[in-house]
Short mmCIF file of C-alpha atoms in Angstrom, two decimals:
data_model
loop_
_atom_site.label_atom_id
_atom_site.label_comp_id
_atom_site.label_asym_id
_atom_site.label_seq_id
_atom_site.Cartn_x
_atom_site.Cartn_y
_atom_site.Cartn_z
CA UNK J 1 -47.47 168.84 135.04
CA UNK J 2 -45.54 172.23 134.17
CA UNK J 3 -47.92 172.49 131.25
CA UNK J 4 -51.52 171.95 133.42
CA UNK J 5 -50.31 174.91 135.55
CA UNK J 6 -49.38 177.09 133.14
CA UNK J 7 -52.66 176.29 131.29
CA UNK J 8 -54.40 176.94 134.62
CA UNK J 9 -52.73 179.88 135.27
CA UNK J 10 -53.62 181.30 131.91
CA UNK J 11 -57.48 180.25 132.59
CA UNK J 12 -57.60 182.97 135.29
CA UNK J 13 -55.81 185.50 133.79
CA UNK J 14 -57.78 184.87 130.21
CA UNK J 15 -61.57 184.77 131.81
CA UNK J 16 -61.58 187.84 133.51
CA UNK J 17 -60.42 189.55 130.12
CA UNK J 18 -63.12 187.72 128.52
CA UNK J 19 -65.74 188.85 130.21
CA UNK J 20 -64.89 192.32 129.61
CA UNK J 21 -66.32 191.30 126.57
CA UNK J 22 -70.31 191.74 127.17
CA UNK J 23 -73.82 192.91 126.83
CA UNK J 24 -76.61 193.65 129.25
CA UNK J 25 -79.84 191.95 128.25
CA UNK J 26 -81.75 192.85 131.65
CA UNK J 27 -83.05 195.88 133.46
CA UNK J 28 -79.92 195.26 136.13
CA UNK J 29 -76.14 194.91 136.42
CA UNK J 30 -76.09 191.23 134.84
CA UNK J 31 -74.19 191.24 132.08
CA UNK J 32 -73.80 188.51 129.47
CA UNK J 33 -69.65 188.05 127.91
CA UNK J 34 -67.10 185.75 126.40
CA UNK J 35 -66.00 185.15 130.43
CA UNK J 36 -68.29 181.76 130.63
CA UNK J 37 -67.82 180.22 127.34
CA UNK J 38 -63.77 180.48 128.37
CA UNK J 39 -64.81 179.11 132.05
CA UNK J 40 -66.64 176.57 130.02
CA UNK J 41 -63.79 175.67 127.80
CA UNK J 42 -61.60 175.38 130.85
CA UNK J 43 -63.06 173.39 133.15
CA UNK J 44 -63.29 170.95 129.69
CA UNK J 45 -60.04 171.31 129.19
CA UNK J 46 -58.10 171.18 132.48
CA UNK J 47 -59.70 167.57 133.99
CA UNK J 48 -57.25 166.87 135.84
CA UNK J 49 -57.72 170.63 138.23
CA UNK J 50 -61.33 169.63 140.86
CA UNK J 51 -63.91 172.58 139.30
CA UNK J 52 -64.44 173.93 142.55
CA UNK J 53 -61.01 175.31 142.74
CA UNK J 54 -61.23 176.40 139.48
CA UNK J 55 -64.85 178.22 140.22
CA UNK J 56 -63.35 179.76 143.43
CA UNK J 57 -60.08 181.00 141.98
CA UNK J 58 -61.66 182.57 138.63
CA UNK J 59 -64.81 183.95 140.87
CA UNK J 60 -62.32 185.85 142.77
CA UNK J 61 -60.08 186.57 139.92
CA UNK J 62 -63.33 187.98 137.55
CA UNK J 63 -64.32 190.07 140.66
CA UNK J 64 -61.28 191.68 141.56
CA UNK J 65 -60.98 192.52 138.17
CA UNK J 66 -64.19 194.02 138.01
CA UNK J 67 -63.78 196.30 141.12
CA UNK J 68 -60.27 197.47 139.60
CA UNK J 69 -61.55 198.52 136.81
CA UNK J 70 -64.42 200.61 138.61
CA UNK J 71 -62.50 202.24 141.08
CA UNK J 72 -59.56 202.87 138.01
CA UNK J 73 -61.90 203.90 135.34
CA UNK J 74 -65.48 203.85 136.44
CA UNK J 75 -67.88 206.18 137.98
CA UNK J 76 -67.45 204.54 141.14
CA UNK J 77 -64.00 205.26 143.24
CA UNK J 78 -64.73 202.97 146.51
CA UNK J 79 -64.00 199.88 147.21
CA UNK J 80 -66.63 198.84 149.06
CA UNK J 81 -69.29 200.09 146.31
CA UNK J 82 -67.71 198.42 143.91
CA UNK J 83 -67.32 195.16 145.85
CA UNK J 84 -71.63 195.57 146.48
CA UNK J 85 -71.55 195.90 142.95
CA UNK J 86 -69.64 193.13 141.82
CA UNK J 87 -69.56 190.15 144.36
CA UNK J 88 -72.51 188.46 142.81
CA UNK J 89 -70.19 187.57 139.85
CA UNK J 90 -68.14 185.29 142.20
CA UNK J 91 -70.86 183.45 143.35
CA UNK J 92 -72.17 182.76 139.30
CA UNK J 93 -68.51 180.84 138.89
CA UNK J 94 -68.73 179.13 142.02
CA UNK J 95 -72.16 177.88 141.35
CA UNK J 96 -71.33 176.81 137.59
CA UNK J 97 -68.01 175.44 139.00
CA UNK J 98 -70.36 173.45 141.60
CA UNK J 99 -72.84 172.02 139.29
CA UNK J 100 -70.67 171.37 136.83
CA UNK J 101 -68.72 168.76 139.41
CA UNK J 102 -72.28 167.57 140.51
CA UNK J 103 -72.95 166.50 137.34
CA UNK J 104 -69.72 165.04 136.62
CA UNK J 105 -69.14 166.66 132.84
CA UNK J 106 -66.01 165.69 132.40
CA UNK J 107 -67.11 161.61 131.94
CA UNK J 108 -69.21 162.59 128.89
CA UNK J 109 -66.90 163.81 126.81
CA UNK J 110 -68.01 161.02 124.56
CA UNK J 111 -71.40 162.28 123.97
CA UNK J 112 -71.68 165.57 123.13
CA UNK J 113 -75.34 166.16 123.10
CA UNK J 114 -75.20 165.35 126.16
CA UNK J 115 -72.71 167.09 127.48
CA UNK J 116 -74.35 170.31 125.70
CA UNK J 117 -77.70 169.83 127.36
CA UNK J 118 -75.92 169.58 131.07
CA UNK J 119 -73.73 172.93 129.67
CA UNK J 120 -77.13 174.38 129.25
CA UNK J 121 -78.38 173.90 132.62
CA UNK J 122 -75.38 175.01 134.41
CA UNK J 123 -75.62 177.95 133.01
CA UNK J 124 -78.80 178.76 134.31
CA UNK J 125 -78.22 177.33 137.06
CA UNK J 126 -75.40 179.71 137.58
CA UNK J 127 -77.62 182.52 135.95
CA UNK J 128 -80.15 181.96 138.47
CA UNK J 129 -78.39 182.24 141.42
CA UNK J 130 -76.46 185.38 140.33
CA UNK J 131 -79.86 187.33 139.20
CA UNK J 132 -81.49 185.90 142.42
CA UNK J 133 -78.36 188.07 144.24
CA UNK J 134 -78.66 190.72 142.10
CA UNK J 135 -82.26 191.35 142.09
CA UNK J 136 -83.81 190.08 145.19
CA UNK J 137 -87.31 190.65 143.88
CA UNK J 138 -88.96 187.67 142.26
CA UNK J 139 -90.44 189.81 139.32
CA UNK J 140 -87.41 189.83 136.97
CA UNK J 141 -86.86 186.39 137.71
CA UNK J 142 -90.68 185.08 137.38
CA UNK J 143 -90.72 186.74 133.43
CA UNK J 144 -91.30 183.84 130.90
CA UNK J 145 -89.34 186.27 128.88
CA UNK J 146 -86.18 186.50 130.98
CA UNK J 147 -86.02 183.16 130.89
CA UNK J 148 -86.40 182.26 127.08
CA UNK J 149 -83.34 184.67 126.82
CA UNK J 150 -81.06 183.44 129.38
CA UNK J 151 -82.07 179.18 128.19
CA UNK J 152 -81.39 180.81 124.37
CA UNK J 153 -78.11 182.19 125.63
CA UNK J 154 -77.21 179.72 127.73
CA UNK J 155 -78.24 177.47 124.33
CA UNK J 156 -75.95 178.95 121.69
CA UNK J 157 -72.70 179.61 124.65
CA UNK J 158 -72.42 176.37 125.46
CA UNK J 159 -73.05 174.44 122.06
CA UNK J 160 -70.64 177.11 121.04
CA UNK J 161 -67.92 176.02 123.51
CA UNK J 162 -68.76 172.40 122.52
CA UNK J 163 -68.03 172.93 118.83
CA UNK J 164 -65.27 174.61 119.32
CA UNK J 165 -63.56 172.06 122.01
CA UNK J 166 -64.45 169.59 119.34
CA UNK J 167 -62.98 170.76 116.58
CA UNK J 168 -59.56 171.20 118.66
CA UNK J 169 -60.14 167.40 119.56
CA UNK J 170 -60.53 166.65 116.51
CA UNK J 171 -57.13 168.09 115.00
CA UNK J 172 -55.39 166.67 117.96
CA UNK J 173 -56.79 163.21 117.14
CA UNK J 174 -55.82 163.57 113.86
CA UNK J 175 -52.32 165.01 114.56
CA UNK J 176 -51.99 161.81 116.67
CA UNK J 177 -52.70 159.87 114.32
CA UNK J 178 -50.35 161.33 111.64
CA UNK J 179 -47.71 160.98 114.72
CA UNK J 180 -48.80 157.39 115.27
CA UNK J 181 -48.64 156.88 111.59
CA UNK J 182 -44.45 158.19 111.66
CA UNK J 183 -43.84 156.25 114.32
CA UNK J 184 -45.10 153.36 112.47
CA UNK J 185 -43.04 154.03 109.37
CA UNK J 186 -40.19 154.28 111.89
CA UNK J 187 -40.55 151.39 113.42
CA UNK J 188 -40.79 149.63 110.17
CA UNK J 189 -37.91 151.17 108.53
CA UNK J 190 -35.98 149.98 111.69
CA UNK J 191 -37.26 146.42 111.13
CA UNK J 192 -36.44 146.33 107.89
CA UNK J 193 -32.80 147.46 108.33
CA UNK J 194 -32.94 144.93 111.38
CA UNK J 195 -33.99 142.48 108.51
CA UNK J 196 -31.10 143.46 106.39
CA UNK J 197 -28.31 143.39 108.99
CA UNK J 198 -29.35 140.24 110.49
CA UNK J 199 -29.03 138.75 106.65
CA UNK J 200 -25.50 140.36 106.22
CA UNK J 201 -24.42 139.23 109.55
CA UNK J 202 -25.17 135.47 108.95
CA UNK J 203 -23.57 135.70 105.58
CA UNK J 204 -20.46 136.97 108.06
CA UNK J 205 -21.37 134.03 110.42
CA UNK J 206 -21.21 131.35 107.08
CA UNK J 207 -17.75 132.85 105.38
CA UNK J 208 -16.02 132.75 109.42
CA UNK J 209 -17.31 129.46 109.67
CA UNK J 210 -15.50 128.65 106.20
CA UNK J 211 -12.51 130.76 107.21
CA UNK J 212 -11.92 128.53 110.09
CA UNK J 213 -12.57 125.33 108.47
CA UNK J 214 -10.30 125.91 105.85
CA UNK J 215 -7.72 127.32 107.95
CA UNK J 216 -7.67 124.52 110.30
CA UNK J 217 -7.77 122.08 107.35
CA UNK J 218 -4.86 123.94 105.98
CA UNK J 219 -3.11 123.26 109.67
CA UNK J 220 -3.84 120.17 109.63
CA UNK J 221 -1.91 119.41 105.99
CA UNK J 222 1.09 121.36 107.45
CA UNK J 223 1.19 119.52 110.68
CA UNK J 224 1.92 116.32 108.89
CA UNK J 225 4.91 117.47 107.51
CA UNK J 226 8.11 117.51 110.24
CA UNK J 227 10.16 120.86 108.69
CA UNK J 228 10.37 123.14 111.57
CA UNK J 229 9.07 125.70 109.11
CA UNK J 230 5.95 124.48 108.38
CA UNK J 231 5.30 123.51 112.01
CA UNK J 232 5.73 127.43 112.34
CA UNK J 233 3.02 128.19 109.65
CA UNK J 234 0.76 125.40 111.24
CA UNK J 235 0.89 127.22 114.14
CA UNK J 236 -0.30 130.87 112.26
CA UNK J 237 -2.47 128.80 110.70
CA UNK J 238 -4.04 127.46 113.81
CA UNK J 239 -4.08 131.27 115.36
CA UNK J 240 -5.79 132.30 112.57
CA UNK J 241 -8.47 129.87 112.80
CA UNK J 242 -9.08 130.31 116.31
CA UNK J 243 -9.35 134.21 115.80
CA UNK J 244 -11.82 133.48 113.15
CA UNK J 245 -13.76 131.40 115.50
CA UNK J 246 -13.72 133.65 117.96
CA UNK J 247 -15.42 136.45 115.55
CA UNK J 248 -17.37 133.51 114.65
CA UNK J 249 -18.79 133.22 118.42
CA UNK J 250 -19.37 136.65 118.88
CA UNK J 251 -21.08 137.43 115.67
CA UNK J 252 -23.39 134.30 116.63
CA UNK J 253 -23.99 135.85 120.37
CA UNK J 254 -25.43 138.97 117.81
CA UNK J 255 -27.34 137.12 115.44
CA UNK J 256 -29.56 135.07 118.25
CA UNK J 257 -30.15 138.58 119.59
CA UNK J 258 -31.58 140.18 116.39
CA UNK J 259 -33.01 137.02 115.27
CA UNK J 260 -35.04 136.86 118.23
CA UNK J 261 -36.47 139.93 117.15
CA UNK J 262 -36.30 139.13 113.04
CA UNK J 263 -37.19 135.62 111.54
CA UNK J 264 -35.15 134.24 109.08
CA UNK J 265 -35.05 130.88 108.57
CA UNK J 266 -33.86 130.15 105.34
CA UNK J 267 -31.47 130.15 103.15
CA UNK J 268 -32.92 131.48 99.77
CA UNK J 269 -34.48 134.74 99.24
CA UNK J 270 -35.94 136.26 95.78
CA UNK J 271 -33.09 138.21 94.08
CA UNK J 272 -34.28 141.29 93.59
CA UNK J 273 -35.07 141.03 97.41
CA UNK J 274 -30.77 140.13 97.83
CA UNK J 275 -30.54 143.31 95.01
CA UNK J 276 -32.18 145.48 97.46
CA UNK J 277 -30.25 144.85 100.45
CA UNK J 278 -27.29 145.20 98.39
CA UNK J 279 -28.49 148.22 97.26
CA UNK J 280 -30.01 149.70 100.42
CA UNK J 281 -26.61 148.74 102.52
CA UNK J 282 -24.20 150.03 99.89
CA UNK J 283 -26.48 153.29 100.16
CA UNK J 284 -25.29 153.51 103.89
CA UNK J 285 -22.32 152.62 103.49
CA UNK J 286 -21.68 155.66 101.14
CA UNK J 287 -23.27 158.20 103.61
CA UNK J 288 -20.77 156.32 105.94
CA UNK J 289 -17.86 157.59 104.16
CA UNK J 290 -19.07 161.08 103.43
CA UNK J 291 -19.98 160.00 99.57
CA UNK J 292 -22.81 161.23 98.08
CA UNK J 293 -23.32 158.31 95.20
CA UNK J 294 -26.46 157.44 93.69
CA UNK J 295 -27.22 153.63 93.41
CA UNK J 296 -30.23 152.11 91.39
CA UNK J 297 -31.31 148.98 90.38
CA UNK J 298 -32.78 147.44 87.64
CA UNK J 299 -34.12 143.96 87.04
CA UNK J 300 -34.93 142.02 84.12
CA UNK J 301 -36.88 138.55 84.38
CA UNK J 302 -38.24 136.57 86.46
CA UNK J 303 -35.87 134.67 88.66
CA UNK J 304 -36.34 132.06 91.22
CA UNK J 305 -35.20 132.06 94.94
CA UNK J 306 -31.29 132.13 94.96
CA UNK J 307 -29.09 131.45 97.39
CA UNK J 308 -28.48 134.63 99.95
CA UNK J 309 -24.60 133.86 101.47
CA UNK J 310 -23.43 133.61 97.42
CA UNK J 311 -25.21 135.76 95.95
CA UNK J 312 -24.81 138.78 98.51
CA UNK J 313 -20.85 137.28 98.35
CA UNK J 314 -19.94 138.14 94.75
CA UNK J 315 -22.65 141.04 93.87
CA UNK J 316 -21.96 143.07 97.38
CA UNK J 317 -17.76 142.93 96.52
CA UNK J 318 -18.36 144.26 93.45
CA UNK J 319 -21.03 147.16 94.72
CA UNK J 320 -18.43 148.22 97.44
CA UNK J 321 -15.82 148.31 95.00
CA UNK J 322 -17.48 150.60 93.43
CA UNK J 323 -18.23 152.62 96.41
CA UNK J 324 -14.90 153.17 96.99
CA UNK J 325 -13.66 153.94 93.68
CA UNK J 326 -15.63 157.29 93.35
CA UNK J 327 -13.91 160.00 94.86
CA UNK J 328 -16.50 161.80 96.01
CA UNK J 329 -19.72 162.39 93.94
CA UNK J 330 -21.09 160.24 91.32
CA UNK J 331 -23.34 157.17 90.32
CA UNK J 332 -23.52 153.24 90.59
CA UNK J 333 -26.08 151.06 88.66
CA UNK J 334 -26.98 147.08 89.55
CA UNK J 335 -28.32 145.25 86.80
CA UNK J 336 -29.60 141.74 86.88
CA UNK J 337 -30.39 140.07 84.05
CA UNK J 338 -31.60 136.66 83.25
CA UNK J 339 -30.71 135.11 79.57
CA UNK J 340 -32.61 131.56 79.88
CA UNK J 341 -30.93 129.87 82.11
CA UNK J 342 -27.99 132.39 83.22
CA UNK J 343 -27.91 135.40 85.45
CA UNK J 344 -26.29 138.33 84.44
CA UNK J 345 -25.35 140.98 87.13
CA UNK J 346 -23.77 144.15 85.84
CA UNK J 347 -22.13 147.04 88.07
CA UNK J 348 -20.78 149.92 86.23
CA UNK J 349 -19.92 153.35 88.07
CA UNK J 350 -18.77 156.96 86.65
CA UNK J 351 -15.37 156.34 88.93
CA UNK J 352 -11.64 157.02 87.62
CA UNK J 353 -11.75 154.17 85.93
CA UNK J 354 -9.49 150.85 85.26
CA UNK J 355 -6.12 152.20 83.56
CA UNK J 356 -5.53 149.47 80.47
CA UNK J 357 -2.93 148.21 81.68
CA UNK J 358 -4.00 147.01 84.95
CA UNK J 359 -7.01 145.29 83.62
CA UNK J 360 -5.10 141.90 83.26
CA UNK J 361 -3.71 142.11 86.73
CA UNK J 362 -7.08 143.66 88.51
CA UNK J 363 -8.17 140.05 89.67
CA UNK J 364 -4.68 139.10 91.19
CA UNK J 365 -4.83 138.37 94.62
CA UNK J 366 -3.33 141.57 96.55
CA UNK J 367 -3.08 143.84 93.30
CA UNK J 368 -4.65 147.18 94.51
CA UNK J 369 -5.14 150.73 93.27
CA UNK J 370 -6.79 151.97 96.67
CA UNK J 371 -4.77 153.34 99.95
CA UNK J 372 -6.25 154.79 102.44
CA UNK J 373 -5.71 158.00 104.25
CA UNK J 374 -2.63 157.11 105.70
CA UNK J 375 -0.98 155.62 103.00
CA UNK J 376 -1.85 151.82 103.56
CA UNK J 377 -2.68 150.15 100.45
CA UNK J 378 -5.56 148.06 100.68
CA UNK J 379 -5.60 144.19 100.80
CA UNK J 380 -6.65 143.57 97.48
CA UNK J 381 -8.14 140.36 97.43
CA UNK J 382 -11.89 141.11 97.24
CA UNK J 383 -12.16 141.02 93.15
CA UNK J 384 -9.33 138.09 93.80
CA UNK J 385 -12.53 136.38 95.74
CA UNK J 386 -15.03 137.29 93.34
CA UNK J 387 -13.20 135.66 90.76
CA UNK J 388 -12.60 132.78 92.54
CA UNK J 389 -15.82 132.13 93.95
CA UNK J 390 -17.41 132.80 90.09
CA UNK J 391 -15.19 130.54 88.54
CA UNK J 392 -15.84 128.13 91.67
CA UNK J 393 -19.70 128.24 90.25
CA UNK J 394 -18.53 127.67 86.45
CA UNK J 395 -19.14 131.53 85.96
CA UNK J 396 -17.39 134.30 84.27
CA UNK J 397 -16.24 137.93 85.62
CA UNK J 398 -15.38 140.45 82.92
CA UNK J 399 -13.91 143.68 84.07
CA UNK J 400 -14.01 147.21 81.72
CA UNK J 401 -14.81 150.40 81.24
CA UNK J 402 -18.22 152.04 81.04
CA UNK J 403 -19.90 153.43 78.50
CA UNK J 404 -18.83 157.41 77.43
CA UNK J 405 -15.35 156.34 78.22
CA UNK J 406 -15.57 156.96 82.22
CA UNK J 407 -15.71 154.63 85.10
CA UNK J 408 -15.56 151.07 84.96
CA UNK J 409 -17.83 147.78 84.77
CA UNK J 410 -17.80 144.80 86.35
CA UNK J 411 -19.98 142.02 84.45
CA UNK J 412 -20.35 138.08 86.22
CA UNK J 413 -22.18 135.34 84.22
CA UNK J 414 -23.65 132.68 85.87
CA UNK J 415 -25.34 129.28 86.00
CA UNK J 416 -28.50 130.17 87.17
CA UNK J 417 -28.60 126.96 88.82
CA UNK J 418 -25.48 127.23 90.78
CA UNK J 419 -27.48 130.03 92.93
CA UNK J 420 -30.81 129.18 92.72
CA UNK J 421 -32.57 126.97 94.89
CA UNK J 422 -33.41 123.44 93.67
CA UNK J 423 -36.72 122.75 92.89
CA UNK J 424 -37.55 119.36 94.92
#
């Protein structure tokens, strides 16, 4: 709304200017300017202002202009003289401003010859009526001449405008379609980060629903014993599983949400799809921390559809591991590899390091190297897990240091069929 106005407002201050801007082609006071191609553009412009009000506002506007400017600068000093002189020029916007509503222009902006054949004939129309008050005899206006000039001006004003307003309707097509075009690549980035999430949060949904199955089974095994101590830890045991559940539930109340929105149905997706999420989250999760690592990927062979909750489990621990190893700058690199029928993933970083001596003791459950900024050491059981769940699938983890002496490397060997899905 605040932007109509002001483009209104600027329409009657900019087409009195304009038609300072001019030529006289008759033996009289009509004068041809750049004051009706503006009014033109205008009124094609602002459809949402009626063209009568805009004819009666700029008519006035043009001729009180008009008779400042004589009485200012001109020969003429009275007001009244320079009102005789000038009112006709009202009554040539209010006449184009009429016809052009009669005629409805603004519902052809879809055909443009058209719409410059009806500019054309408002024009004279207006032309017509303003010579008619300006020259009351009938000679000037009865010359075939007279009117050849004012069709041929009316002609090349008005096609003029057209091109013009066309041209400017053109760019802001196309800069709405560039706009349409980002929001697009918005919306699919969004999607496909909506994709990701929704894959890491049912992998979340699948290790809680372990976590609580394990720790009730685990309850269950110390309930049948009668020491008052392990009817203690049955108890913890129990807690634990119904916090676990209760992440469980709420992680599931998430998952329907985004799912709705996301399908995933199954449980296998190509790896270098799984490499990519690891890679694209791990990415985040850097920026997250106020990191700036590089992460790349590289895949060799052609692998089958493996399965996502493992193989986002042992590749994603190792990624994040690396993550938080490097201080603050530096570089992580995923390879997968496939050597018949093993997978080889790779994760080496240009971190600190593994010191030699803690190399034997780096897959112990609740060994750590990493404390956080207030001192608390971290759990250390997320290479503990890695092993375990590798060695679960008849795999190997290898842990050393990278090549040029700097940062370390995590290497896993795997059964390819232990992750892949079966082939029915």
């Amino acid at each position: 709304m605040k932007e109509k106005w002001l483009t209104f407002i600027l329409m009657i201050v900019t087409v009195p200017i304009a038609g300072e801007l001019n030529f006289y082609p008759f033996q009289n006071d009509f004068r041809v300017s750049l004051g009706t191609p503006a009014f033109f553009l205008f009124l094609l412009w602002l459809r949402s202002v009626s063209p009568l009000v805009s004819g009666l506002l700029v008519g006035a506007a043009v001729t009180i202009f008009r008779m400042g400017l004589e009485t200012t600068l001109g020969p003429l000093r009275d007001w009244e003289a320079a009102f005789q002189h000038h009112y006709p020029v009202f009554f040539y916007y209010l006449t184009y401003a009429i016809v052009f509503a009669a005629v409805r222009l603004n519902r052809h902006h879809h055909r443009p010859l058209l719409l410059g054949v009806l500019g054309v004939t408002i024009e004279i129309a207006a032309t017509s009526v303003e010579l008619l008050l300006r020259s009351p005899a009938a000679a000037p206006l009865t010359a075939l001449a007279t009117w050849k000039q004012i069709a041929l001006i009316a002609f090349f004003r008005s096609f003029f405008v057209l091109g013009f307003f066309n041209l400017v309707k053109l760019r802001q097509s196309k800069a709405a379609e560039e706009q349409q075009r980002k929001e697009k690549e918005k919306m699919l980035v969004l999607i496909s980060e909506l994709y990701e999430e929704t894959i890491q949060l049912n992998k979340t949904l699948y290790n809680a629903e372990n976590i609580a199955q394990d720790s009730y089974r685990l309850y269950q095994s110390l309930k049948d014993s009668q020491h008052l101590l392990r009817e203690d830890l049955a108890q913890q045991a129990l807690r634990i599983a119904g916090q676990v559940h209760e992440i469980k539930k709420d992680n599931q109340r998430i998952y329907a949400g985004l799912s709705g929105l996301i399908s995933h149905d199954s449980e296998y997706l190509p790896l270098d799809e799984l490499a990519g999420i690891v890679l694209r989250s791990n990415r985040k999760y850097a920026r997250s921390l106020g990191k700036k690592i590089g992460l790349d990927l590289h895949m060799d062979g052609v692998f089958p559809p493996c399965h996502v909750y493992a193989t986002l489990s042992i590749l994603n621990n190792l990624v994040v591991n690396a993550v938080e190893a490097i201080k603050e700058t530096g570089s992580i690199r995923i390879v997968v590899k496939r050597d018949h029928n093993t997978v080889i993933f790779s994760v080496a970083d240009n971190g600190p390091g593994i010191a030699s001596k803690h190399l034997e003791k780096i897959f112990f459950p609740g060994f750590t190297t990493k404390y956080d900024k207030s001192g608390n050491a971290s759990t250390g059981i997320g290479l503990a897990y890695v092993k375990q769940e590798v060695e679960r699938m008849l795999g190997t983890v290898q842990a050393g240091t990278a090549g040029g002496g700097t940062g370390a490397v995590f290497t896993i060997t795997l059964p390819l069929d232990q992750i892949a899905k079966k082939v029915e």
